[in-house]
Amino acid sequence: MEKSGDGVWTTSTDGDRKGQFYTFQVETEAGVSKEVPDPYAKAVGVNGLRGMVVDLAQTNPAGWDADRSPALPHPTDAILYEMHVRDFTIAANSGVRRKGKFAGVAETGTKNREGLTTGIDHLKELGVTHVHLLPVFDYYSVNETVQNNAQYNWGYDPLNYNTPEGSYSSDAYDGATRIREFKSLIQALHAAGIGVVMDVVYNHTMLGENSNFNQLVPDYYYRHRADGKFSNGASCGNETASEQPMMRKFLVESVLFWAQEYHIDGFRFDLMGLHDIETMNAISTALHFSKPDIILYGEGWTAGDTPLPEAQRSTKAHIGQIPGVAAFGDDLRDAVKGSVFDAKDRGFVSGKAGMEESVKFGIVAATQHPQVDYSKVNYSKAPWAAQPTQCVNYVSCHDNHTLWDRLHNSNPQDAVATRVRMHRLAETIVLTSQGIPFLLSGTEMLRSKNGVENSYNSPDAVNQIDWSRKTNFRSVNRYFKELIHLRKKHPAFRMSEAEQIRQHLQFLPVSGGGLVAFMISDHANGDAWKKIVVAYNANRTPVNIDLPQGGWKLISDGNRIDQKGIKPVGGVQFAVPALSAVILAE
């Protein structure tokens, strides 16, 4: 290659090189590098060891030009469903033929052994708006040369950022096949009315010294400690330096490539706190210009200390400085079920006292509200979201225990039926709060990982979705479906501006702990219902709430939901059942 202006090295070649593989090797002051792929490579061979020349137009499935993303007027209209490609289809009872593959997730007409829908048809039936796919870029830890390899990983060990993972493909040796099959999956989800969010992990790489970045431009793409060693804010051995101009350029161009070439609808940024605010704003600006209804969110924290100054970190405390980007609300997560740092700690639904203000904080999506006492919120002593579109509410995700396993840990003495009520109450809080709701795949059927907390490399027996649970917990699955439909039908639950929440959402006075109630008034956000009352009772006995004047009807009694009304409600008080959420409307 020859050096040209601005430090760019170029070469040109004659003839059709499609399908040929290539690597780079450079000579620097440190010596001659290893052979590595182009960090910008759009296609790679098996195990990502070589770049591959590809004609991307020829990777498009039939009808790709007509593929359209589902509309998303506001981020708060999204209902996110986090899933892993392999988990979703690998179980023997999934009814999927191409288990563990992109193509398997795209299959329709699949059923479990009892004849209930599975796979993509289950997602349509459930009503979620977006699937959040755990890493599907090319990652390091699974050997792609072994067909039907039982080896498992979540994929937070990046190798090649701009090409799909080969172990999810029917042919990992041909770089074009994995591209075509991933596009076909996206196309199938779009046809089902479901958007696609990619989980992206730009904050670190699996390899440090031997990474593609470091072999070609030693030390440039990473942060270092004072002693010259890699800094480790990701707790994975290294952290990338988003503030470096070429790293920032790489991040912006990479997400744009995925959005434009693959029709991706959103991105979740792993350890977003390690990215500097200027870079996240550059990403948000570029993506929103290309696709105005893109949805962007991330982890608003780091995993360890970092040389990046605190004021420059894209943490949840600074999310108000990054318009168009949301952060996960760990305040509500731990308030509802207990701290993730103590596997037996209880939360609001499982019997811990003093969590009411933290739950209220989540209900208003971490925004400013005059009725929240921020001094009593578990983590954040001030609102951090400028708008509800900047807060993702959740109680479980791939990290830590599933909600069902957590409730078993914290409340082992309780009967299954009692824990089912806790579980339903917890997710009702998520789906009736303002902000963006986020669900772990399988939570709608009480997903268990056999008690394993950090299952990043656990076998399929631990991680797989067991589709028999949909049959065994049919009433829970039906409740989730009705609750999701309720949220989608009623815009009062998904206001897009903080001022709307302050105007229309009022917390009701309650007596005693373990009880939170609020009213949404005046056809909020154009809702057909004039007024809505929601009450969460985490007590083991029914508790009365005082009802504002009105002609109320009971919409949900905590077990079932009927938007036409289960029954009319008279009087000035209403008894909220134990361990339940109720919804009333006028």
XYZ file of C-alpha atoms in Angstrom:
586
model
C 0.000 0.000 0.000
C 1.095 3.570 -0.569
C 0.775 6.480 1.815
C -1.369 9.381 0.688
C -2.605 12.491 2.482
C -3.873 12.588 6.079
C -2.094 9.353 6.983
C -4.235 7.224 4.665
C -2.687 4.180 2.983
C -4.207 2.946 -0.271
C -3.827 0.358 -2.990
C -5.891 -0.655 -6.011
C -6.276 -3.921 -7.838
C -7.689 -4.989 -11.215
C -10.276 -7.667 -11.895
C -13.238 -9.050 -10.028
C -12.120 -9.930 -6.502
C -15.543 -10.943 -5.162
C -15.285 -13.776 -2.660
C -11.555 -13.393 -2.147
C -10.141 -13.128 1.362
C -7.605 -10.585 2.581
C -5.745 -9.458 5.672
C -3.545 -6.524 6.616
C -0.039 -6.626 8.011
C 1.834 -3.467 8.924
C 5.311 -2.506 10.007
C 5.565 0.005 12.826
C 8.217 1.078 15.315
C 7.031 -1.867 17.409
C 7.841 -4.304 14.599
C 5.754 -6.259 12.097
C 2.157 -6.844 13.122
C 0.202 -10.067 12.990
C -2.083 -10.597 9.998
C -5.501 -9.202 10.886
C -8.692 -8.321 9.045
C -9.614 -4.766 8.176
C -11.447 -3.333 11.208
C -13.905 -1.853 8.696
C -14.477 -5.209 6.942
C -18.103 -5.764 5.917
C -17.660 -9.519 5.444
C -15.336 -12.072 7.044
C -14.510 -15.745 6.768
C -14.860 -18.426 9.402
C -14.015 -17.268 12.953
C -13.506 -13.752 11.621
C -9.818 -14.248 10.842
C -9.864 -12.783 7.335
C -11.794 -10.059 5.577
C -13.746 -11.021 2.479
C -14.550 -9.007 -0.622
C -18.328 -8.886 -0.967
C -20.937 -7.285 -3.227
C -23.470 -6.237 -0.600
C -26.220 -5.748 -3.189
C -26.034 -9.474 -3.936
C -26.615 -10.338 -0.262
C -30.092 -8.801 -0.284
C -32.945 -11.301 0.069
C -35.826 -11.114 -2.400
C -37.997 -8.087 -1.708
C -35.350 -6.332 0.378
C -35.874 -3.013 -1.408
C -39.494 -3.060 -0.250
C -38.582 -3.814 3.390
C -39.858 -1.121 5.727
C -39.378 -0.593 9.447
C -42.492 -0.311 11.608
C -43.270 3.298 12.489
C -42.323 4.546 15.947
C -43.836 8.011 16.540
C -42.153 8.363 19.970
C -39.598 6.215 21.825
C -42.157 5.772 24.637
C -44.363 3.904 22.136
C -41.795 1.093 22.098
C -42.122 -2.110 24.108
C -38.677 -3.709 24.055
C -38.131 -7.474 24.249
C -34.531 -8.570 24.880
C -33.581 -11.925 23.396
C -30.626 -14.062 22.325
C -30.808 -15.721 18.889
C -29.813 -19.130 20.224
C -31.906 -19.017 23.427
C -35.065 -18.244 21.514
C -35.077 -21.318 19.261
C -32.659 -23.958 20.578
C -34.987 -25.892 22.895
C -36.305 -29.238 21.666
C -39.855 -27.981 22.291
C -39.480 -24.749 20.279
C -40.956 -26.263 17.130
C -38.206 -24.544 15.126
C -36.290 -26.534 12.523
C -33.170 -24.387 12.164
C -32.466 -24.106 15.862
C -29.983 -21.542 17.114
C -29.720 -19.749 13.762
C -30.836 -16.459 12.240
C -33.028 -18.503 9.907
C -34.667 -20.262 12.842
C -35.851 -17.021 14.436
C -37.367 -16.060 11.062
C -39.473 -19.252 10.838
C -43.243 -18.831 11.059
C -45.939 -21.338 11.965
C -43.915 -22.880 14.798
C -45.625 -24.378 17.871
C -44.669 -26.097 21.091
C -45.690 -29.674 21.886
C -49.056 -28.536 23.214
C -49.824 -26.581 20.051
C -49.197 -23.041 21.354
C -47.351 -20.549 19.161
C -43.591 -20.156 19.539
C -40.907 -18.080 17.848
C -41.808 -15.073 15.764
C -45.533 -15.893 15.869
C -45.341 -15.768 19.670
C -43.823 -12.280 19.448
C -46.663 -11.111 17.195
C -49.225 -12.600 19.557
C -47.562 -10.998 22.588
C -47.581 -7.573 20.951
C -44.075 -6.285 21.635
C -42.921 -3.570 19.233
C -39.162 -4.303 19.127
C -36.830 -7.206 19.715
C -33.517 -6.274 21.264
C -31.004 -8.823 19.983
C -28.062 -9.652 22.211
C -24.827 -9.233 20.217
C -25.135 -10.449 16.635
C -21.951 -8.845 15.321
C -18.999 -11.205 14.868
C -17.727 -12.190 18.289
C -14.770 -14.272 19.426
C -15.728 -17.056 21.781
C -17.680 -19.606 19.701
C -15.719 -21.789 17.264
C -17.537 -21.393 13.926
C -15.720 -24.309 12.284
C -17.800 -26.799 14.285
C -21.309 -27.247 12.903
C -24.037 -27.316 15.556
C -21.478 -26.399 18.187
C -22.915 -26.611 21.696
C -20.513 -23.889 22.832
C -22.439 -20.873 24.122
C -21.798 -17.179 24.723
C -23.849 -14.027 24.992
C -21.423 -12.285 22.621
C -19.991 -9.417 24.647
C -16.516 -10.256 23.289
C -16.255 -8.258 20.048
C -14.030 -9.343 17.193
C -15.334 -7.724 13.989
C -17.855 -4.948 14.499
C -19.315 -4.583 10.995
C -20.279 -8.129 10.063
C -22.751 -10.625 11.581
C -21.775 -13.542 13.816
C -21.016 -16.725 11.858
C -22.266 -19.276 14.388
C -25.825 -18.062 13.735
C -25.399 -18.728 10.010
C -25.884 -21.914 8.001
C -22.400 -21.420 6.473
C -19.807 -19.577 8.542
C -17.137 -19.985 5.852
C -18.910 -17.802 3.290
C -19.063 -14.230 4.539
C -22.013 -13.412 2.275
C -24.273 -16.124 3.714
C -24.355 -14.758 7.237
C -25.176 -11.307 5.838
C -28.057 -12.597 3.714
C -29.497 -14.679 6.542
C -29.357 -11.830 9.044
C -31.075 -9.524 6.563
C -33.736 -12.193 6.054
C -34.335 -12.309 9.807
C -34.745 -8.533 9.949
C -37.090 -8.691 6.966
C -39.200 -11.369 8.701
C -39.458 -9.344 11.899
C -40.421 -6.219 9.972
C -43.088 -8.188 8.120
C -44.455 -9.155 11.545
C -44.588 -5.476 12.538
C -41.604 -5.752 14.873
C -38.556 -3.480 14.876
C -34.994 -4.686 15.503
C -32.571 -3.252 18.058
C -28.913 -4.295 17.990
C -26.942 -4.654 21.208
C -23.574 -3.066 20.344
C -20.384 -3.370 22.393
C -17.994 -0.677 21.245
C -16.574 -0.023 24.732
C -14.021 -2.866 24.645
C -12.718 -5.653 22.419
C -12.163 -9.304 23.276
C -8.508 -9.026 22.321
C -6.381 -6.142 23.549
C -2.816 -6.137 22.271
C -3.698 -8.603 19.488
C -6.907 -6.896 18.364
C -7.392 -5.698 14.795
C -7.249 -2.110 16.018
C -4.087 -2.474 18.075
C -2.125 -4.496 15.552
C -2.647 -1.882 12.849
C -2.311 1.303 14.945
C -0.728 0.320 18.270
C -2.185 2.007 21.370
C -4.283 4.572 19.461
C -7.757 3.066 19.854
C -7.517 2.296 23.600
C -7.263 4.214 26.833
C -4.232 3.611 29.030
C -3.302 4.010 32.656
C -0.411 6.173 33.804
C 1.866 3.117 33.714
C 1.109 2.605 30.014
C -1.040 -0.504 30.456
C -4.563 -0.812 29.114
C -7.139 0.840 31.350
C -10.003 -1.443 32.282
C -13.227 0.489 32.807
C -15.067 -2.333 31.056
C -13.714 -4.996 33.453
C -12.850 -6.992 30.320
C -9.147 -6.206 30.059
C -9.316 -3.008 28.018
C -11.520 -0.077 27.048
C -11.689 1.770 23.751
C -11.009 5.497 23.467
C -14.175 6.957 21.919
C -12.745 10.467 22.271
C -9.995 9.747 19.731
C -11.090 11.253 16.379
C -10.691 8.043 14.346
C -12.415 5.929 17.011
C -15.298 8.393 17.140
C -15.450 8.304 13.340
C -15.464 4.501 13.440
C -18.371 4.359 15.889
C -20.507 6.820 13.924
C -19.834 5.096 10.603
C -20.402 1.633 12.066
C -23.873 2.342 13.461
C -24.827 4.186 10.272
C -23.747 1.162 8.251
C -25.923 -1.185 10.287
C -28.893 1.189 10.142
C -28.646 1.804 6.407
C -27.436 -1.530 5.014
C -29.367 -3.805 7.408
C -32.397 -1.588 8.166
C -31.694 -1.753 11.910
C -34.220 0.240 13.969
C -32.256 0.950 17.127
C -29.130 0.386 19.166
C -28.440 -0.523 22.788
C -24.968 0.604 23.909
C -23.150 -1.689 26.317
C -21.454 0.239 29.166
C -22.402 3.510 27.498
C -20.825 5.370 30.410
C -17.416 4.559 28.886
C -18.279 6.542 25.748
C -17.733 10.278 25.946
C -20.738 12.581 25.662
C -19.468 14.240 22.465
C -19.251 10.861 20.716
C -22.729 9.791 21.846
C -24.132 13.094 20.600
C -22.378 12.585 17.258
C -23.894 9.099 17.030
C -27.366 10.361 17.945
C -27.218 13.252 15.488
C -26.045 11.079 12.589
C -28.562 8.303 13.225
C -31.552 10.594 13.769
C -30.696 12.447 10.560
C -30.583 9.134 8.669
C -33.603 7.566 10.442
C -35.610 10.050 12.542
C -37.474 7.382 14.556
C -34.372 5.391 15.511
C -34.403 4.295 19.169
C -31.164 4.613 21.144
C -30.437 3.614 24.727
C -27.640 2.198 26.826
C -26.182 1.325 30.189
C -25.589 4.629 31.927
C -22.642 3.419 33.958
C -19.131 1.947 33.728
C -17.920 -1.415 35.051
C -14.803 0.023 36.659
C -12.626 3.092 36.968
C -11.672 4.861 33.752
C -9.313 7.691 32.778
C -12.228 9.363 30.962
C -13.109 12.359 33.168
C -16.399 11.979 35.043
C -17.894 15.068 33.392
C -17.378 13.536 29.927
C -18.949 10.126 30.631
C -22.306 9.191 29.091
C -23.727 8.086 32.422
C -27.392 8.345 33.389
C -26.582 11.476 35.436
C -25.556 13.152 32.155
C -28.262 11.699 29.893
C -30.017 15.067 29.796
C -26.992 16.316 27.826
C -27.518 13.655 25.128
C -30.867 14.349 23.421
C -32.405 11.364 21.693
C -30.609 8.788 23.859
C -32.061 6.922 26.871
C -30.494 5.132 29.830
C -31.590 2.101 31.847
C -33.350 2.907 35.122
C -31.606 0.747 37.696
C -33.350 2.800 40.391
C -36.727 1.203 39.603
C -35.176 -2.192 38.839
C -33.681 -2.616 42.292
C -36.549 -0.853 44.073
C -39.014 -3.407 42.708
C -37.108 -6.674 43.229
C -34.036 -5.871 45.360
C -30.418 -4.972 44.695
C -28.625 -6.932 41.980
C -25.554 -6.861 44.224
C -27.293 -8.959 46.900
C -29.044 -12.009 45.475
C -31.343 -12.368 48.488
C -32.247 -8.720 48.964
C -35.953 -7.994 48.670
C -37.698 -5.155 46.881
C -41.110 -3.495 46.875
C -42.985 -6.514 45.484
C -41.169 -9.021 47.703
C -41.613 -7.308 51.050
C -38.942 -4.642 51.542
C -40.101 -1.478 53.272
C -39.291 2.062 52.185
C -39.196 1.532 48.431
C -42.259 3.627 47.589
C -40.457 6.811 46.518
C -38.068 4.812 44.319
C -41.078 3.175 42.636
C -42.648 6.627 42.129
C -39.326 7.776 40.623
C -39.681 5.028 37.997
C -43.368 5.764 37.387
C -42.442 9.309 36.262
C -39.510 7.912 34.222
C -36.746 9.570 36.271
C -38.037 13.056 35.377
C -38.780 16.015 37.648
C -42.102 15.658 39.461
C -43.247 17.728 42.456
C -44.666 14.707 44.327
C -41.480 12.619 44.360
C -39.226 12.948 47.410
C -35.860 12.450 45.730
C -34.044 12.268 49.058
C -35.730 8.879 49.600
C -34.926 7.417 46.172
C -32.523 4.479 46.485
C -29.801 5.622 44.063
C -30.540 8.896 42.289
C -31.158 11.834 44.611
C -32.278 14.000 41.702
C -34.097 13.402 38.399
C -31.725 12.449 35.599
C -33.980 12.191 32.527
C -34.849 15.452 30.795
C -37.789 13.681 29.111
C -39.521 10.324 29.691
C -38.133 9.249 26.308
C -34.735 9.088 28.050
C -35.622 6.443 30.658
C -35.828 2.671 30.041
C -37.763 0.944 32.848
C -37.113 -2.733 33.578
C -36.832 -5.294 36.361
C -34.753 -7.994 34.634
C -32.479 -8.481 31.639
C -29.851 -11.015 30.494
C -27.575 -9.908 33.352
C -28.212 -11.269 36.844
C -31.071 -13.584 37.778
C -34.310 -13.742 35.868
C -37.120 -12.135 37.827
C -38.624 -15.549 38.594
C -35.313 -16.936 39.918
C -34.717 -13.772 41.916
C -38.082 -14.051 43.659
C -37.228 -17.669 44.503
C -33.929 -16.510 46.061
C -35.407 -13.646 48.063
C -38.644 -15.386 49.090
C -37.918 -19.140 49.170
C -40.548 -19.750 51.827
C -43.379 -18.402 49.673
C -45.650 -20.645 47.641
C -45.405 -20.625 43.857
C -48.806 -18.911 43.614
C -47.551 -16.083 45.854
C -44.417 -15.568 43.782
C -46.541 -15.533 40.625
C -48.458 -12.579 42.099
C -45.186 -10.801 42.904
C -43.895 -11.435 39.395
C -47.072 -10.125 37.788
C -47.052 -7.050 40.031
C -43.410 -6.278 39.189
C -43.917 -6.357 35.435
C -47.203 -4.441 35.727
C -45.234 -1.628 37.342
C -42.899 -1.608 34.326
C -45.693 -1.657 31.750
C -47.879 1.005 33.400
C -45.043 3.449 34.196
C -44.044 6.314 31.947
C -40.838 5.932 29.918
C -39.789 3.008 27.718
C -40.659 -0.502 29.023
C -38.150 -3.323 28.589
C -38.818 -7.048 29.073
C -36.463 -10.024 29.238
C -37.506 -12.726 26.783
C -39.518 -15.410 28.517
C -40.556 -13.259 31.474
C -44.094 -13.598 30.106
C -43.892 -17.305 30.996
C -41.894 -16.967 34.245
C -38.539 -17.772 32.661
C -36.013 -19.567 34.817
C -32.298 -20.176 34.293
C -32.202 -22.848 36.992
C -30.924 -20.258 39.428
C -27.790 -19.371 37.419
C -27.076 -15.648 37.667
C -24.266 -14.939 35.187
C -25.145 -17.374 32.382
C -22.966 -15.768 29.678
C -21.321 -19.096 28.827
C -23.708 -21.552 30.464
C -25.106 -24.406 28.353
C -28.390 -24.354 26.458
C -30.078 -26.256 29.287
C -29.680 -23.088 31.391
C -30.215 -20.355 28.798
C -32.850 -21.742 26.442
C -36.450 -20.581 26.428
C -38.428 -23.578 27.661
C -41.600 -23.308 25.598
C -43.485 -25.730 27.849
C -43.647 -22.892 30.395
C -46.007 -21.061 28.046
C -48.382 -23.987 28.509
C -47.764 -24.415 32.230
C -48.233 -20.703 32.964
C -50.866 -19.945 30.342
C -52.728 -17.464 32.554
C -49.535 -15.448 33.173
C -48.785 -15.338 29.455
C -52.356 -14.218 28.726
C -52.080 -11.459 31.365
C -48.864 -10.155 29.772
C -50.509 -10.116 26.360
C -53.501 -8.164 27.687
C -51.266 -5.731 29.595
C -49.119 -5.008 26.542
C -52.250 -4.463 24.452
C -53.573 -2.075 27.125
C -50.398 0.019 27.022
C -50.437 0.147 23.218
C -54.107 1.117 23.175
C -53.855 3.886 25.770
C -51.357 6.716 25.147
C -51.814 8.021 28.705
C -49.242 5.391 29.751
C -46.647 6.636 27.276
C -46.458 10.415 27.442
C -43.447 11.746 25.562
C -42.786 14.975 27.480
C -41.986 15.534 31.139
C -44.337 18.523 31.324
C -47.227 16.296 30.244
C -46.475 13.969 33.154
C -46.367 16.841 35.635
C -49.687 18.170 34.320
C -51.602 14.897 34.057
C -50.119 12.394 36.564
C -50.926 12.874 40.243
C -49.954 10.526 43.065
C -52.876 9.746 45.368
C -52.615 9.858 49.164
C -52.303 6.400 50.705
C -51.987 5.171 54.256
C -49.235 2.766 55.222
C -46.303 1.301 53.312
C -46.185 -1.143 50.432
C -48.759 0.866 48.498
C -48.405 3.325 45.605
C -51.339 4.829 43.712
C -51.652 7.481 41.042
C -54.223 9.038 38.724
C -53.740 10.158 35.116
C -56.315 12.830 34.241
C -57.875 14.869 31.454
C -57.585 12.490 28.487
C -53.806 12.614 28.904
C -51.837 12.434 25.660
C -55.103 12.162 23.708
C -56.324 9.071 25.578
C -59.939 7.974 25.097
C -60.265 7.490 28.881
C -60.840 10.695 30.828
C -59.185 9.429 33.984
C -57.155 6.343 34.966
C -56.277 5.170 38.467
C -53.465 2.655 38.989
C -52.608 1.180 42.384
C -49.822 -1.227 43.357
C -50.327 -3.172 46.588
C -47.244 -5.097 47.739
C -48.841 -6.050 51.059
C -49.955 -9.583 51.964
C -53.478 -8.310 52.688
C -55.961 -6.192 50.703
C -55.606 -2.445 51.259
C -58.190 0.267 50.618
C -57.481 3.322 48.508
C -59.640 6.442 48.358
C -61.049 6.975 44.884
C -61.457 10.441 43.402
C -65.016 11.227 42.372
C -66.020 9.661 39.074
C -67.877 6.899 37.321
C -65.183 4.237 37.591
C -64.994 0.813 36.028
C -62.487 -1.877 36.963
C -60.130 -2.617 34.049
C -57.694 -4.946 35.812
C -58.012 -6.785 39.104
C -54.407 -8.033 39.016
C -55.317 -11.376 37.433
C -57.070 -10.369 34.230
C -57.598 -7.306 32.095
C -60.736 -6.245 30.237
C -60.558 -2.853 28.553
C -64.357 -2.737 28.330
C -64.515 -3.097 32.103
C -64.703 -6.092 34.425
C -67.366 -4.359 36.537
C -68.492 -0.875 37.574
C -67.008 0.447 40.816
C -69.102 2.544 43.165
C -68.317 4.256 46.432
C -65.371 6.295 47.597
C -63.040 3.435 48.461
C -61.706 0.439 46.602
C -59.998 -2.607 48.091
C -56.792 -3.431 46.191
C -56.134 -7.191 46.474
C -52.954 -8.440 48.124
C -49.814 -8.494 45.950
C -51.678 -7.016 43.014
C -51.954 -4.052 40.700
C -55.379 -2.690 39.829
C -56.366 -0.359 37.024
C -59.587 1.639 36.992
C -60.824 4.015 34.315
C -63.480 6.622 33.699
